[in-house]
Coordinates of C-alpha atoms in Angstrom, one line a residue:
M126 CA 49.9 -19.9 -15.2
P127 CA 50.6 -23.2 -13.5
S128 CA 47.7 -25.6 -13.3
L129 CA 45.8 -25.3 -10.1
N130 CA 44.7 -28.2 -7.9
T131 CA 41.2 -27.2 -7.0
Q132 CA 39.9 -30.5 -5.7
N133 CA 39.4 -29.1 -2.2
L134 CA 39.8 -25.4 -2.9
S135 CA 37.6 -22.9 -1.2
F136 CA 36.6 -19.7 -3.0
D137 CA 39.1 -17.7 -0.9
Q138 CA 41.9 -20.1 -1.7
L139 CA 40.9 -20.0 -5.4
Q140 CA 41.0 -16.2 -5.4
Q141 CA 44.5 -16.2 -3.8
N142 CA 45.9 -18.7 -6.4
L143 CA 44.4 -16.9 -9.4
T144 CA 45.2 -13.3 -8.3
G145 CA 48.8 -14.2 -7.5
S146 CA 49.5 -16.4 -10.5
T147 CA 50.4 -13.9 -13.2
D148 CA 51.0 -10.3 -13.8
H149 CA 48.8 -9.3 -16.8
Q150 CA 47.1 -6.4 -18.4
I151 CA 43.9 -6.6 -20.3
R152 CA 42.4 -4.5 -23.0
S153 CA 39.3 -4.9 -25.1
D154 CA 38.7 -3.5 -28.6
Q155 CA 35.3 -2.5 -30.0
A156 CA 34.7 -6.0 -31.5
G157 CA 35.0 -7.5 -28.1
Q158 CA 38.3 -9.3 -29.0
V159 CA 40.6 -9.8 -26.1
R160 CA 44.3 -8.9 -26.2
T161 CA 46.4 -10.1 -23.3
K162 CA 49.9 -9.0 -22.4
D163 CA 52.0 -11.2 -20.0
H164 CA 55.2 -9.5 -18.9
S165 CA 57.1 -12.9 -18.8
Q166 CA 55.8 -14.2 -22.1
G167 CA 55.0 -11.2 -24.3
F168 CA 51.9 -10.9 -26.6
F169 CA 49.9 -13.9 -27.8
G170 CA 46.7 -14.6 -29.8
R171 CA 43.8 -12.2 -30.1
F172 CA 41.3 -15.0 -29.3
L173 CA 41.2 -17.3 -26.3
G174 CA 41.9 -20.8 -27.4
R175 CA 41.2 -24.1 -25.6
N176 CA 44.8 -24.2 -24.3
D177 CA 45.1 -20.6 -23.3
K178 CA 46.0 -20.2 -19.7
F179 CA 43.0 -17.9 -19.0
D180 CA 40.7 -20.4 -20.6
R181 CA 42.1 -23.1 -18.3
A182 CA 41.7 -20.7 -15.3
A183 CA 38.1 -20.1 -16.2
Q184 CA 37.5 -23.8 -16.4
E185 CA 39.1 -24.3 -13.0
V186 CA 36.8 -21.6 -11.5
Q187 CA 33.8 -23.2 -13.1
D188 CA 34.8 -26.6 -11.7
A189 CA 35.3 -25.3 -8.2
L190 CA 31.9 -23.5 -8.3
Q191 CA 30.2 -26.6 -9.5
R192 CA 31.7 -28.7 -6.7
A193 CA 30.7 -26.0 -4.2
T194 CA 27.1 -25.7 -5.3
G195 CA 26.5 -29.3 -6.4
Q196 CA 24.8 -28.0 -9.6
P197 CA 25.7 -27.6 -13.2
I198 CA 26.8 -24.1 -14.0
S199 CA 24.4 -22.2 -16.2
P200 CA 25.5 -20.7 -19.5
E201 CA 25.1 -17.2 -18.1
L202 CA 27.5 -18.0 -15.2
Q203 CA 29.9 -19.6 -17.6
R204 CA 30.0 -16.4 -19.6
Q205 CA 30.6 -14.4 -16.4
I206 CA 33.5 -16.6 -15.3
R207 CA 35.2 -16.4 -18.7
A208 CA 34.7 -12.7 -18.9
G209 CA 36.1 -12.2 -15.4
V210 CA 39.2 -14.4 -15.8
A211 CA 39.9 -12.8 -19.2
G212 CA 39.6 -9.3 -17.7
K213 CA 36.5 -8.2 -19.7
T214 CA 34.8 -7.2 -16.5
G215 CA 37.6 -4.7 -15.7
L216 CA 37.6 -6.0 -12.1
P217 CA 40.3 -7.8 -10.2
V218 CA 39.8 -11.5 -10.3
D219 CA 38.9 -11.7 -6.6
Q220 CA 36.1 -9.2 -7.1
M221 CA 35.0 -11.2 -10.1
L222 CA 34.9 -14.4 -8.1
G223 CA 32.7 -12.6 -5.5
Q224 CA 30.4 -11.5 -8.3
I225 CA 30.2 -15.1 -9.5
R226 CA 29.3 -16.3 -6.0
D227 CA 26.6 -13.6 -5.7
S228 CA 25.2 -14.5 -9.1
W229 CA 25.0 -18.2 -8.1
H230 CA 23.2 -17.4 -4.9
Q231 CA 20.8 -15.1 -6.7
E232 CA 20.1 -17.7 -9.4
A233 CA 19.4 -20.4 -6.8
T234 CA 17.3 -18.1 -4.7
Q235 CA 15.1 -17.2 -7.7
K236 CA 14.8 -20.9 -8.5
H237 CA 13.5 -21.9 -5.1
T238 CA 11.6 -18.8 -4.0
S239 CA 9.9 -18.0 -7.3
P240 CA 6.0 -17.7 -7.3
A241 CA 5.8 -21.1 -9.0
A242 CA 8.1 -22.8 -6.5
L243 CA 6.3 -21.3 -3.5
D244 CA 2.9 -22.4 -5.0
T245 CA 4.1 -26.0 -4.6
H246 CA 4.7 -25.3 -0.9
F247 CA 1.3 -23.5 -0.6
S248 CA -0.4 -26.6 -2.0
R249 CA 1.4 -28.7 0.6
V250 CA -0.2 -26.6 3.4
A251 CA -3.6 -25.9 1.8
S252 CA -5.3 -27.1 5.0
L253 CA -4.1 -23.9 6.7
G254 CA -6.5 -21.9 4.5
L255 CA -4.0 -19.0 3.9
R256 CA -5.6 -16.0 2.3
P257 CA -3.9 -14.0 -0.6
E258 CA -2.6 -11.4 1.8
G259 CA -1.3 -14.1 4.1
K260 CA 0.4 -15.9 1.2
Q261 CA 2.1 -12.7 0.3
M262 CA 3.3 -12.2 3.8
V263 CA 4.7 -15.8 3.8
A264 CA 6.5 -15.2 0.5
N265 CA 8.1 -12.0 1.8
E266 CA 9.3 -13.7 5.0
V267 CA 10.8 -16.6 3.1
R268 CA 12.7 -14.4 0.8
A269 CA 14.0 -12.3 3.6
A270 CA 15.1 -15.4 5.6
I271 CA 17.0 -16.8 2.6
A272 CA 18.7 -13.4 1.9
E273 CA 19.8 -13.3 5.6
Q274 CA 21.3 -16.8 5.4
I275 CA 23.1 -16.0 2.2
S276 CA 24.5 -12.7 3.7
H277 CA 25.8 -14.7 6.7
A278 CA 27.4 -17.3 4.4
K279 CA 29.0 -14.5 2.2
A280 CA 30.6 -12.9 5.3
Q281 CA 32.2 -16.3 6.1
G282 CA 33.4 -16.9 2.5
I283 CA 31.0 -19.9 2.2
T284 CA 29.0 -20.8 -0.9
L285 CA 25.7 -22.4 -0.2
S286 CA 24.8 -25.4 -2.4
D287 CA 21.6 -25.8 -4.3
N288 CA 20.3 -28.4 -1.8
Q289 CA 21.2 -26.1 1.1
I290 CA 19.1 -23.2 -0.3
K291 CA 16.3 -25.6 -1.2
D292 CA 16.2 -27.0 2.3
A293 CA 16.5 -23.6 3.9
T294 CA 13.6 -22.4 1.8
K295 CA 11.3 -25.2 3.0
Q296 CA 12.2 -24.6 6.6
A297 CA 11.6 -20.9 6.3
F298 CA 8.3 -21.5 4.5
D299 CA 7.0 -23.9 7.1
S300 CA 7.9 -21.5 9.9
A301 CA 6.3 -18.5 8.2
A302 CA 3.2 -20.4 7.1
L303 CA 2.5 -21.5 10.6
K304 CA 3.0 -18.1 12.0
V305 CA 0.8 -16.4 9.4
S306 CA -2.0 -19.0 9.9
L307 CA -2.1 -18.1 13.6
L308 CA -2.1 -14.3 12.8
A309 CA -5.0 -15.0 10.3
K310 CA -7.2 -15.9 13.3
S311 CA -6.2 -12.8 15.3
V312 CA -8.4 -9.7 14.9
T313 CA -6.3 -6.5 14.9
D314 CA -8.9 -3.9 13.9
V315 CA -12.6 -3.3 13.4
N316 CA -14.3 -0.5 11.6
E317 CA -18.1 0.1 11.3
L318 CA -19.0 0.7 7.7
Q319 CA -22.8 0.9 7.8
A320 CA -25.7 0.6 10.2
G321 CA -29.3 0.6 9.1
K322 CA -32.7 -1.2 9.1
R323 CA -31.4 -4.1 7.0
G324 CA -28.2 -4.7 9.0
E325 CA -24.9 -3.6 10.5
V326 CA -21.7 -3.9 8.4
F327 CA -18.2 -4.0 9.8
K328 CA -14.7 -4.3 8.2
V329 CA -12.6 -6.7 10.2
T330 CA -8.8 -6.8 9.8
Y331 CA -6.7 -9.7 10.8
G332 CA -3.0 -10.2 11.7
D333 CA -2.2 -11.5 8.2
G334 CA -3.2 -8.2 6.6
A335 CA -6.4 -9.6 5.2
S336 CA -9.7 -7.8 5.7
T337 CA -13.3 -9.2 5.5
V338 CA -16.7 -7.6 5.7
V339 CA -19.0 -9.0 8.4
K340 CA -22.7 -8.2 8.1
L341 CA -25.2 -8.8 10.9
Q342 CA -28.6 -9.0 9.2
N343 CA -32.2 -10.1 9.7
E344 CA -32.6 -11.9 6.4
N345 CA -31.5 -15.5 5.8
P346 CA -28.3 -15.1 3.7
A347 CA -29.1 -18.0 1.3
A348 CA -30.2 -15.7 -1.5
N349 CA -26.9 -13.8 -1.1
V350 CA -24.9 -17.0 -1.2
A351 CA -26.7 -18.1 -4.3
A352 CA -26.1 -14.7 -6.0
A353 CA -22.4 -15.0 -5.3
Q354 CA -22.4 -18.4 -7.0
I355 CA -24.3 -17.1 -10.1
L356 CA -21.9 -14.1 -10.4
A357 CA -18.9 -16.6 -10.2
E358 CA -20.5 -18.5 -13.1
A359 CA -20.8 -15.3 -15.0
Q360 CA -17.0 -14.8 -14.5
V361 CA -17.5 -11.7 -12.4
N362 CA -15.1 -10.7 -9.7
A363 CA -17.6 -11.0 -6.9
P364 CA -16.5 -11.7 -3.3
A365 CA -17.5 -15.2 -2.0
I366 CA -19.9 -15.1 0.9
A367 CA -20.2 -17.5 3.8
A368 CA -22.8 -17.7 6.6
Y369 CA -21.6 -18.0 10.2
D370 CA -22.7 -20.8 12.4
N371 CA -22.9 -20.3 16.2
P372 CA -19.3 -21.5 17.0
A373 CA -17.9 -19.1 14.4
R374 CA -20.1 -16.3 15.6
N375 CA -18.9 -16.8 19.2
S376 CA -15.3 -17.1 18.2
L377 CA -15.4 -13.8 16.3
A378 CA -17.1 -12.2 19.3
D379 CA -14.2 -13.3 21.5
Q380 CA -11.7 -11.9 19.1
A381 CA -13.4 -8.6 18.8
D382 CA -13.7 -8.5 22.6
S383 CA -9.9 -8.8 22.9
I384 CA -9.4 -5.4 21.2
S385 CA -12.5 -3.7 22.5
H386 CA -10.4 -1.5 24.8
I387 CA -8.9 0.2 21.8
S388 CA -11.9 0.0 19.4
Q389 CA -15.5 1.0 20.0
A390 CA -16.5 -0.6 16.8
A391 CA -14.9 -3.9 18.0
Q392 CA -17.1 -3.7 21.2
K393 CA -20.2 -3.0 19.1
L394 CA -19.4 -6.0 16.8
A395 CA -18.9 -8.3 19.8
D396 CA -22.1 -7.1 21.4
G397 CA -24.1 -7.5 18.2
L398 CA -22.7 -11.1 17.6
R399 CA -23.8 -12.1 21.1
A400 CA -27.3 -10.5 20.9
D401 CA -30.3 -12.0 19.2
T402 CA -31.2 -8.8 17.4
R403 CA -29.7 -9.9 14.1
P404 CA -30.1 -13.6 13.7
H405 CA -27.9 -14.0 10.7
V406 CA -24.2 -13.2 10.2
V407 CA -22.4 -13.4 6.8
E408 CA -18.7 -12.8 5.9
M409 CA -17.2 -11.9 2.6
A410 CA -13.8 -10.7 1.4
F411 CA -13.3 -6.9 1.6
A412 CA -13.4 -5.4 -1.9
K413 CA -10.5 -3.1 -2.4
G414 CA -11.0 0.1 -4.3
E415 CA -13.5 3.0 -4.3
S416 CA -17.2 3.1 -5.0
L417 CA -18.4 3.7 -8.5
Q418 CA -19.6 7.2 -7.5
D419 CA -16.2 8.1 -6.0
R420 CA -14.6 7.2 -9.3
L421 CA -17.2 9.1 -11.3
D422 CA -16.6 12.1 -9.0
S423 CA -12.8 12.0 -9.8
P424 CA -10.7 13.3 -12.7
G425 CA -10.4 9.6 -13.8
A426 CA -14.1 9.3 -14.6
A427 CA -13.9 9.6 -18.4
A428 CA -10.9 7.2 -18.5
M429 CA -13.0 4.6 -16.6
L430 CA -16.1 5.0 -18.8
T431 CA -14.1 4.6 -22.0
Q432 CA -12.0 1.6 -20.7
P433 CA -13.0 -1.6 -22.5
E434 CA -12.3 -3.6 -19.3
F435 CA -14.8 -1.5 -17.4
Q436 CA -17.4 -1.9 -20.1
E437 CA -17.0 -5.7 -20.5
Q438 CA -17.2 -6.3 -16.7
L439 CA -20.2 -4.1 -16.4
G440 CA -21.9 -6.0 -19.1
K441 CA -21.3 -9.3 -17.3
I442 CA -22.6 -7.8 -14.0
L443 CA -25.8 -6.4 -15.6
A444 CA -26.5 -9.7 -17.3
A445 CA -26.1 -11.6 -14.0
D446 CA -28.3 -9.0 -12.2
A447 CA -31.0 -9.4 -14.9
F448 CA -30.7 -13.2 -14.6
M449 CA -31.1 -13.3 -10.8
A450 CA -33.6 -10.3 -10.7
N451 CA -31.3 -8.2 -8.5
P452 CA -33.2 -4.9 -8.2
D453 CA -30.4 -2.8 -6.6
R454 CA -27.7 -2.2 -9.2
A455 CA -28.6 -0.3 -12.4
F456 CA -31.4 -0.2 -14.9
A457 CA -33.7 2.1 -16.8
V458 CA -37.1 3.3 -15.7
E459 CA -39.7 4.2 -18.2
K460 CA -41.4 7.5 -17.3
R461 CA -44.0 9.3 -19.5
G462 CA -42.7 7.5 -22.6
K463 CA -39.0 8.3 -21.8
L464 CA -36.2 6.2 -20.3
E465 CA -34.4 7.4 -17.3
G466 CA -31.3 5.7 -16.1
W467 CA -30.7 4.7 -12.5
Y468 CA -27.8 3.1 -10.6
N469 CA -26.8 2.4 -7.1
P470 CA -23.7 4.6 -6.4
G471 CA -22.2 2.4 -3.8
N472 CA -22.5 -1.3 -4.7
L473 CA -19.9 -1.4 -7.5
I474 CA -16.3 -1.1 -6.3
I475 CA -13.7 0.1 -8.8
D476 CA -10.0 -0.8 -8.3
G477 CA -7.1 0.0 -10.6
T478 CA -6.9 1.8 -13.9
G479 CA -6.4 0.9 -17.6
P480 CA -6.2 -2.8 -18.5
D481 CA -5.8 -3.6 -14.8
L482 CA -9.1 -2.1 -13.8
V483 CA -11.4 -4.4 -11.8
V484 CA -15.1 -4.0 -11.0
T485 CA -16.4 -5.8 -8.0
P486 CA -20.1 -6.0 -7.2
I487 CA -21.2 -6.1 -3.6
D488 CA -24.6 -6.5 -1.8
N489 CA -25.6 -9.2 -4.3
E490 CA -28.9 -10.9 -4.0
L491 CA -31.1 -13.4 -5.9
V492 CA -34.7 -12.2 -5.9
A493 CA -37.9 -14.1 -6.5
G494 CA -38.8 -12.5 -9.9
L495 CA -40.8 -9.5 -8.8
N496 CA -40.7 -8.2 -12.4
T497 CA -43.0 -11.0 -13.5
T498 CA -45.8 -9.3 -11.6
S499 CA -45.5 -6.3 -14.0
S500 CA -46.1 -5.9 -17.6
K501 CA -43.1 -3.7 -18.2
L502 CA -39.8 -4.7 -19.7
F503 CA -37.7 -2.1 -17.8
G504 CA -37.2 -1.7 -14.1
M505 CA -39.3 0.0 -11.5
K506 CA -38.3 2.2 -8.6
T507 CA -40.5 4.0 -6.1
D508 CA -39.9 5.2 -2.6
D509 CA -41.3 1.9 -1.3
W510 CA -40.0 -0.7 -3.6
Q511 CA -38.2 -1.5 -6.8
H512 CA -37.7 -4.4 -9.2
S513 CA -35.1 -5.2 -11.8
S514 CA -35.2 -4.9 -15.6
L515 CA -35.6 -7.6 -18.2
A516 CA -34.4 -5.4 -21.0
A517 CA -31.2 -7.4 -21.3
M518 CA -33.2 -10.2 -22.9
K519 CA -33.9 -8.0 -25.9
P520 CA -30.6 -6.6 -27.2
E521 CA -32.1 -3.7 -29.0
E522 CA -34.0 -2.5 -25.9
F523 CA -31.0 -3.2 -23.7
E524 CA -28.9 -0.8 -25.7
K525 CA -31.4 1.9 -24.9
E526 CA -31.2 1.0 -21.2
V527 CA -27.4 1.0 -21.2
A528 CA -27.4 4.4 -22.9
A529 CA -29.8 5.8 -20.3
V530 CA -27.6 4.5 -17.4
L531 CA -24.5 5.9 -19.0
D532 CA -26.1 9.3 -19.4
R533 CA -27.1 9.2 -15.7
M534 CA -23.5 8.3 -14.7
I535 CA -22.1 11.2 -16.6
Q536 CA -24.8 13.6 -15.2
E537 CA -24.1 12.6 -11.6
G538 CA -20.3 12.7 -12.1
N539 CA -20.5 16.2 -13.6
K540 CA -22.1 17.5 -10.5
A541 CA -18.8 16.8 -8.7
A542 CA -16.8 18.2 -11.6
T543 CA -18.8 21.5 -11.4
A544 CA -18.4 21.7 -7.6
Q545 CA -14.6 21.1 -7.9
G546 CA -14.1 23.5 -10.8
R547 CA -13.0 20.7 -13.2
P548 CA -13.9 20.3 -16.9
P549 CA -17.1 18.1 -17.3
I550 CA -17.0 14.5 -18.3
T551 CA -17.4 14.6 -22.0
L552 CA -17.7 11.5 -24.2
T553 CA -18.1 11.7 -28.0
A554 CA -20.9 10.1 -29.8
A555 CA -18.6 7.4 -31.0
Q556 CA -17.3 6.7 -27.5
K557 CA -20.9 6.4 -26.2
A558 CA -21.7 4.0 -29.0
D559 CA -18.7 1.9 -28.2
F560 CA -19.7 1.9 -24.5
V561 CA -23.2 0.7 -25.3
N562 CA -22.1 -1.9 -27.9
T563 CA -19.4 -3.4 -25.6
V564 CA -21.6 -3.6 -22.6
N565 CA -24.4 -5.2 -24.7
Q566 CA -22.1 -7.8 -26.4
S567 CA -20.6 -8.8 -23.0
A568 CA -24.1 -9.1 -21.5
Q569 CA -25.5 -11.2 -24.3
A570 CA -22.5 -13.6 -24.2
T571 CA -23.0 -14.0 -20.4
L572 CA -26.7 -14.6 -20.7
D573 CA -26.0 -17.3 -23.3
K574 CA -24.0 -19.1 -20.6
L575 CA -26.4 -18.6 -17.7
L576 CA -29.5 -19.6 -19.7
Q577 CA -28.1 -22.9 -21.0
H578 CA -30.4 -25.8 -20.5
G579 CA -29.6 -28.7 -18.2
Q580 CA -27.8 -26.8 -15.4
D581 CA -30.1 -28.2 -12.7
R582 CA -30.6 -24.7 -11.3
K583 CA -33.4 -25.7 -9.0
Q584 CA -31.2 -28.2 -7.1
K585 CA -28.3 -25.7 -6.9
L586 CA -30.6 -23.1 -5.3
A587 CA -32.0 -25.6 -2.9
D588 CA -28.5 -26.8 -1.9
A589 CA -27.6 -23.1 -1.1
G590 CA -30.6 -23.0 1.3
V591 CA -32.8 -20.8 -0.9
R592 CA -36.5 -20.8 0.2
Q593 CA -38.9 -22.7 -1.9
D594 CA -41.1 -19.7 -2.6
T595 CA -38.0 -17.9 -3.9
I596 CA -37.1 -20.8 -6.1
D597 CA -40.7 -20.9 -7.5
G598 CA -40.6 -17.2 -8.2
F599 CA -37.2 -17.5 -9.8
A600 CA -38.6 -20.3 -12.0
D601 CA -41.3 -17.9 -13.4
H602 CA -38.6 -15.3 -13.9
K603 CA -36.4 -17.7 -15.8
R604 CA -39.2 -18.8 -18.1
A605 CA -39.9 -15.1 -18.8
M606 CA -36.3 -14.6 -19.7
R607 CA -36.3 -17.5 -22.2
L608 CA -39.6 -16.3 -23.8
L609 CA -38.3 -12.7 -24.1
R610 CA -35.1 -14.0 -25.8
G611 CA -37.3 -15.6 -28.4
E612 CA -37.1 -19.3 -27.4
G613 CA -40.0 -21.2 -28.9
D614 CA -40.8 -18.5 -31.5
N615 CA -40.8 -19.1 -35.2
K616 CA -41.9 -17.3 -38.3
D617 CA -45.2 -19.3 -38.6
V618 CA -48.3 -17.3 -38.4
D619 CA -49.5 -19.8 -35.8
K620 CA -46.6 -18.8 -33.4
P621 CA -45.5 -15.2 -33.9
H622 CA -43.1 -13.4 -31.6
I623 CA -44.9 -12.7 -28.4
S624 CA -45.1 -9.4 -26.6
V625 CA -43.5 -8.5 -23.3
K626 CA -46.9 -8.7 -21.5
E627 CA -47.7 -12.1 -23.1
A628 CA -44.3 -13.4 -22.1
L629 CA -44.7 -12.4 -18.5
T630 CA -48.2 -13.8 -18.3
L631 CA -47.2 -17.1 -20.1
A632 CA -44.2 -17.5 -17.8
K633 CA -46.5 -18.1 -14.8
D634 CA -48.5 -20.8 -16.6
R635 CA -46.2 -23.8 -16.8
A636 CA -48.5 -25.9 -19.0
A637 CA -49.0 -23.0 -21.5
Y638 CA -45.3 -22.2 -21.4
R639 CA -44.3 -25.8 -22.2
Q640 CA -46.9 -25.9 -25.0
H641 CA -45.5 -22.7 -26.4
M642 CA -42.0 -24.2 -26.2
G643 CA -43.1 -27.3 -28.1
K644 CA -42.7 -29.6 -25.2
D645 CA -45.0 -32.5 -24.0
V646 CA -47.4 -31.2 -21.3
G647 CA -48.5 -34.6 -20.2
G648 CA -46.9 -36.9 -17.6
S649 CA -43.8 -35.4 -16.0
G650 CA -43.9 -32.6 -18.6
G651 CA -46.0 -30.4 -16.4
G652 CA -43.3 -30.2 -13.7
Q653 CA -41.0 -27.3 -12.9
H654 CA -37.9 -27.0 -15.0
L655 CA -35.1 -24.6 -14.4

C-alpha cells in the first residue's frame, strides 16, 4: 500500500484511498492471530509489525481522526482502528471508518452530557431553582439536541470535534434550562386530595413535570416547618415545607385561574387562595408512591415488612416523632394492662421495593409535649384527642411498642388479603424479632443524634416561627426524654433510676431537674436549656 498523504484528508477521502489501495483477504484463527494474503505480494507474517502496511494504514486513520476531532484518540478507539484496518471486524474498511466516527461521537457525547458534566452546568444556573423533574427534562433535551446535530453531521460526512460538541452542549443546555424554568412556573393541572376541618389539600402539577402539595390551613405552619427540619436532621426522607407569603399566594391563584376552564379543582384552589377562610398556605414536594396501608393491602406487604431498608427508615421516623411529640404516626396504647398498636394508615408514603424502597413521612408536626401532662410512657388515643409515646426513650419498652405496631399492621393488612382471597401476611418469629431489633437500633441511634447537647434548639425553633408556648412545652418534653433515657442517674442509693411518673413530674420543675442532673441551680442555671 502506498503511503497516504492525509494532511487535509476528509473521512470520505480517507475511505476512498484505503478501500482502493489493495486487494486483500483476511482470516482470523482462534488465537486471534491475523493472516493476510495480498494477491500482488503473497503471504507474509502472522503478526502485524510496526512496518506492516496495515499497521501504517491504521496509524494514518488514527492521525486523520485526531486532526478531525482535535483530541487524543483513546486506547479503545485505537483498538477499533487497528482491528478494522486489519480486517478483524469482518467489515469493509469504509464501514469500519464509519463505525470509528460513530464511536468517537458517542465517546465525546458521553463525556460532555454525562450526569457529572451536566451537574457543572446546573451549578452555573442554580439561581433558576430547577427541580429534580425539571433537571431531568433539561438533560433529556440536551442529549436529544446533541444526537440531532451528530446525525446531521454524519449525513454530510463531517466529524464534529471535541470543542464543537462541548460548545453545542452548552448552547443546548442554556436553551433547555431557560425553557424549563419558565415551564416550572406554569400550572398545568390541579387535583384535590383532601378537604376537612383542618384544611384543604391540593396536588399542583407544573410544566416541568414536578408536582407539589399545597395545603390551605387554619394553623400557623411554623410547627410543620420545624418538624421538617428535625426530620432532615434525623436523615429521614421528608418533604421540605415552605409557607406562602401574599405575593406567592396571589401568583398561584392566577396560575390556577388560567386552567380553571378545564379543572374544577383549579377553580376551587384559586378561590380558596383569594379567600380569608384559610389564613395560612404551605407548599411541599409531592411524595411519590402509595400509602402505607395500600402497600399493606397488596401482595408485597410481607416483602416490605421484612425489608431492612423499611425497618431502618421506620426506626428513624418513630424516633423523630417521639422527639418532637408528633401524635399522629404510630405508637402503642396501654389498655387494661395490655399494649395495642396503632398507626395512621395514610401519612407514611412507600415508594419502590427491595433496597430501593423509600419511606416518606407526611403531615409532620412538632407538638408542645402533651405527653408530659400524663403519667404514662406509651401513647394515648381517644375520639377527642391523642398524644405521642415516650417509649422510644427506654429501649426495652420501645421493643414492646414496635412489636404491637407490627402486629397491628399485619392484622390490618390481612383484612385486605382475606377480602381478595390471598394468603395472609405471615412472618416467622425470627422475622418479627429482626423487625423489632432493627427498628429499635435505628431509633436509638437517631435519638443519640437528636438529643446531643449544645444544639441551640430553642433558637432554631424561634427562628422557624414556633410560638413561645410551644417552645416552652417542648422544653418540658425534652427534659422528660433526657430523664427517661437515664441522664443524671447513677448507682448511688441517693440517686436511683427514677420512674416514668417522677421523670414527667421532674421535667416540669426546671430547678429540680437541674439539681437532679447535677447542674448549678443558681444564677443563670435556672434558665431554660434545650
